[in-house]
mmCIF file of C-alpha atoms in Angstrom:
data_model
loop_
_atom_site.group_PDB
_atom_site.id
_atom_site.type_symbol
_atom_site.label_atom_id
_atom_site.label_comp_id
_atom_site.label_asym_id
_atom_site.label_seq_id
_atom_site.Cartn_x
_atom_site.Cartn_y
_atom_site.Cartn_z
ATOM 1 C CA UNK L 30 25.874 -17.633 30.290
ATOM 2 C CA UNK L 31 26.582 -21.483 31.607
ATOM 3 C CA UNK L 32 23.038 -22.004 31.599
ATOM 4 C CA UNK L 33 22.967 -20.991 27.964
ATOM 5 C CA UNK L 34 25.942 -22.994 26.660
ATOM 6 C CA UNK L 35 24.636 -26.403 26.955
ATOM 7 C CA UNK L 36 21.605 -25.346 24.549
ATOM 8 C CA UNK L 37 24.076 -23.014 22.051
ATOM 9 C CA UNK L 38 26.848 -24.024 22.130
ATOM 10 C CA UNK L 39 29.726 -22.556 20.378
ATOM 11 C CA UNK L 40 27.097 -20.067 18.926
ATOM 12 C CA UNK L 41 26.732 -17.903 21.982
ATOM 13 C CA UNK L 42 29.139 -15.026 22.083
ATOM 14 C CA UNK L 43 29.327 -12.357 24.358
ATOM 15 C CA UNK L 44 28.894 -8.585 23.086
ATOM 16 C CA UNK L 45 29.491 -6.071 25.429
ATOM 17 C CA UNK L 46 30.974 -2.846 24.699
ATOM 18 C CA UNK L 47 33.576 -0.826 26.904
ATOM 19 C CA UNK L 48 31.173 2.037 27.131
ATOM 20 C CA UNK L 49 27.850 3.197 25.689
ATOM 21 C CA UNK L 50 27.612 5.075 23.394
ATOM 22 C CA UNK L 51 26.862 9.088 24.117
ATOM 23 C CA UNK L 52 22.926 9.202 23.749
ATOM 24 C CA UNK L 53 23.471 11.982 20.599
ATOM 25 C CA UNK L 54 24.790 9.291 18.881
ATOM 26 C CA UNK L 55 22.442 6.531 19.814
ATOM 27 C CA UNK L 56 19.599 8.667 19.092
ATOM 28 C CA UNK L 57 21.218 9.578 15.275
ATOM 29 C CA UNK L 58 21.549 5.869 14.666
ATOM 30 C CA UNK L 59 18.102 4.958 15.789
ATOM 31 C CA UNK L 60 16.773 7.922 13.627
ATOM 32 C CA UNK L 61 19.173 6.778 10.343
ATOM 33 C CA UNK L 62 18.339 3.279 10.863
ATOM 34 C CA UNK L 63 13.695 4.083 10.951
ATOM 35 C CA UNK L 64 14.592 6.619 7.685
ATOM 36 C CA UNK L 65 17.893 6.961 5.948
ATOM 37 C CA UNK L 66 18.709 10.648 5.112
ATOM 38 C CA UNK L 67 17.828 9.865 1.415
ATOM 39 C CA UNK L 68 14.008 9.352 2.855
ATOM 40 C CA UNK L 69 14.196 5.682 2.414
ATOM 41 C CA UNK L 70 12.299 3.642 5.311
ATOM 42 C CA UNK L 71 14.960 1.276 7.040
ATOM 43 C CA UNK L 72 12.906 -0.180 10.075
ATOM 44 C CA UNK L 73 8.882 -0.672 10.331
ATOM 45 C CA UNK L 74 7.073 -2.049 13.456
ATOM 46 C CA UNK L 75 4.044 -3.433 13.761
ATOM 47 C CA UNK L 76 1.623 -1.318 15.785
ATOM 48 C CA UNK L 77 -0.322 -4.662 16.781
ATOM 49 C CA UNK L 78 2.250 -6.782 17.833
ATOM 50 C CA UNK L 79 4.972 -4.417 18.430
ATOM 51 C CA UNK L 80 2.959 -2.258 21.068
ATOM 52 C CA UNK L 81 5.488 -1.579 23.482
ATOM 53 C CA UNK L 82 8.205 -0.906 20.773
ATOM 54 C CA UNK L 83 5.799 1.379 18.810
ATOM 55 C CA UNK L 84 4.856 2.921 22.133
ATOM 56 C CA UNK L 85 8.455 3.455 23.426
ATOM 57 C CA UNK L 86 9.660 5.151 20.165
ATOM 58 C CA UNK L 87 6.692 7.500 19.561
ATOM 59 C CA UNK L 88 6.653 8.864 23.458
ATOM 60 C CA UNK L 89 10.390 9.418 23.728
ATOM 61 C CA UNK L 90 11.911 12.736 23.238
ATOM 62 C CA UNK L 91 15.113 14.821 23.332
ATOM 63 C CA UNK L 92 15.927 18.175 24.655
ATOM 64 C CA UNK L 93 18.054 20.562 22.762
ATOM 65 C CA UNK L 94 21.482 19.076 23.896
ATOM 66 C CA UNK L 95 20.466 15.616 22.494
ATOM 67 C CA UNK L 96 19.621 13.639 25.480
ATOM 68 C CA UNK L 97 16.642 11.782 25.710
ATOM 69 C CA UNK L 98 14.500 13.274 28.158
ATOM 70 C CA UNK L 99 13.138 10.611 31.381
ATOM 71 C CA UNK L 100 10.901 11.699 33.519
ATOM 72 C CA UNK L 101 11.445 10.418 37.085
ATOM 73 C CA UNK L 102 9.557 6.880 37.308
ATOM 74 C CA UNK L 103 8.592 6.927 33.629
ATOM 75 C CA UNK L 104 9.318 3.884 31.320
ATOM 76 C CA UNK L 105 8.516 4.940 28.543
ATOM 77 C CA UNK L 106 12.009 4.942 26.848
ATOM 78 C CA UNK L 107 13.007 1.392 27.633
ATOM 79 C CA UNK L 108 11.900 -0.574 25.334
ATOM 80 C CA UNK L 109 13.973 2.511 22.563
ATOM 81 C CA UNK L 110 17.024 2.529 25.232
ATOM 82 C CA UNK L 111 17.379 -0.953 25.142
ATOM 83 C CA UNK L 112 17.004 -0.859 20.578
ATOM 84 C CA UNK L 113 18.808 2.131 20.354
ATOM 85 C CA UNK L 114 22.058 0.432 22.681
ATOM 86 C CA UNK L 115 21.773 -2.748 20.118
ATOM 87 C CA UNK L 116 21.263 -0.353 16.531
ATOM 88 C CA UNK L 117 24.203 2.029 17.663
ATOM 89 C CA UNK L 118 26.405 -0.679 18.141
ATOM 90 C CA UNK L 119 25.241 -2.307 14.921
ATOM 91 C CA UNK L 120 24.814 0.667 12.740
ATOM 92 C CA UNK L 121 26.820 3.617 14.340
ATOM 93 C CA UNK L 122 26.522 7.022 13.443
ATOM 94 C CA UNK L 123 28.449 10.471 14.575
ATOM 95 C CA UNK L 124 26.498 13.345 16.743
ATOM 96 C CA UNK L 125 29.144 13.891 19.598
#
């Protein structure tokens, strides 16, 4: 963060939550923030220069409980981990 100041400023804040969030819930945010209940498309990537995002999203699932399952020395979720920590933070929604 001191290297950063210099450059921002005033402008760089720190955002860290307590806790993360239960992964129910970040997975119900990610899903409400790509489609809204009402069908209406919140969130588009680019499949050409959003590979790894596009990637991430369409290879990641969840088990019955809601947890995303991650196969042992798999990466395929980071890239969604890491959006789905910043959109349920942003945009939460229930599913404890």
């Amino acid at each position: 963060m001191e290297e950063l100041t210099p450059v921002f400023g005033h402008r760089l804040h720190k955002s860290i939550p307590e806790a993360n969030p239960v992964e129910r819930s970040r997975v119900n945010a990610v899903n409400s923030r790509m489609r809204a209940s009402t069908g209406v498309v919140r969130a588009v990537f680019d499949e050409h220069n959003c590979r790894n995002i596009c990637k991430s999203l369409e290879g990641t699932t969840v088990n019955s409980d809601g947890e995303i399952e991650k196969p042992e020395g798999d990466m395929i979720t980071h890239m969604s981990d890491a959006w789905g920590y910043y959109i349920a933070r942003k945009f939460p929604k229930g599913g404890h």
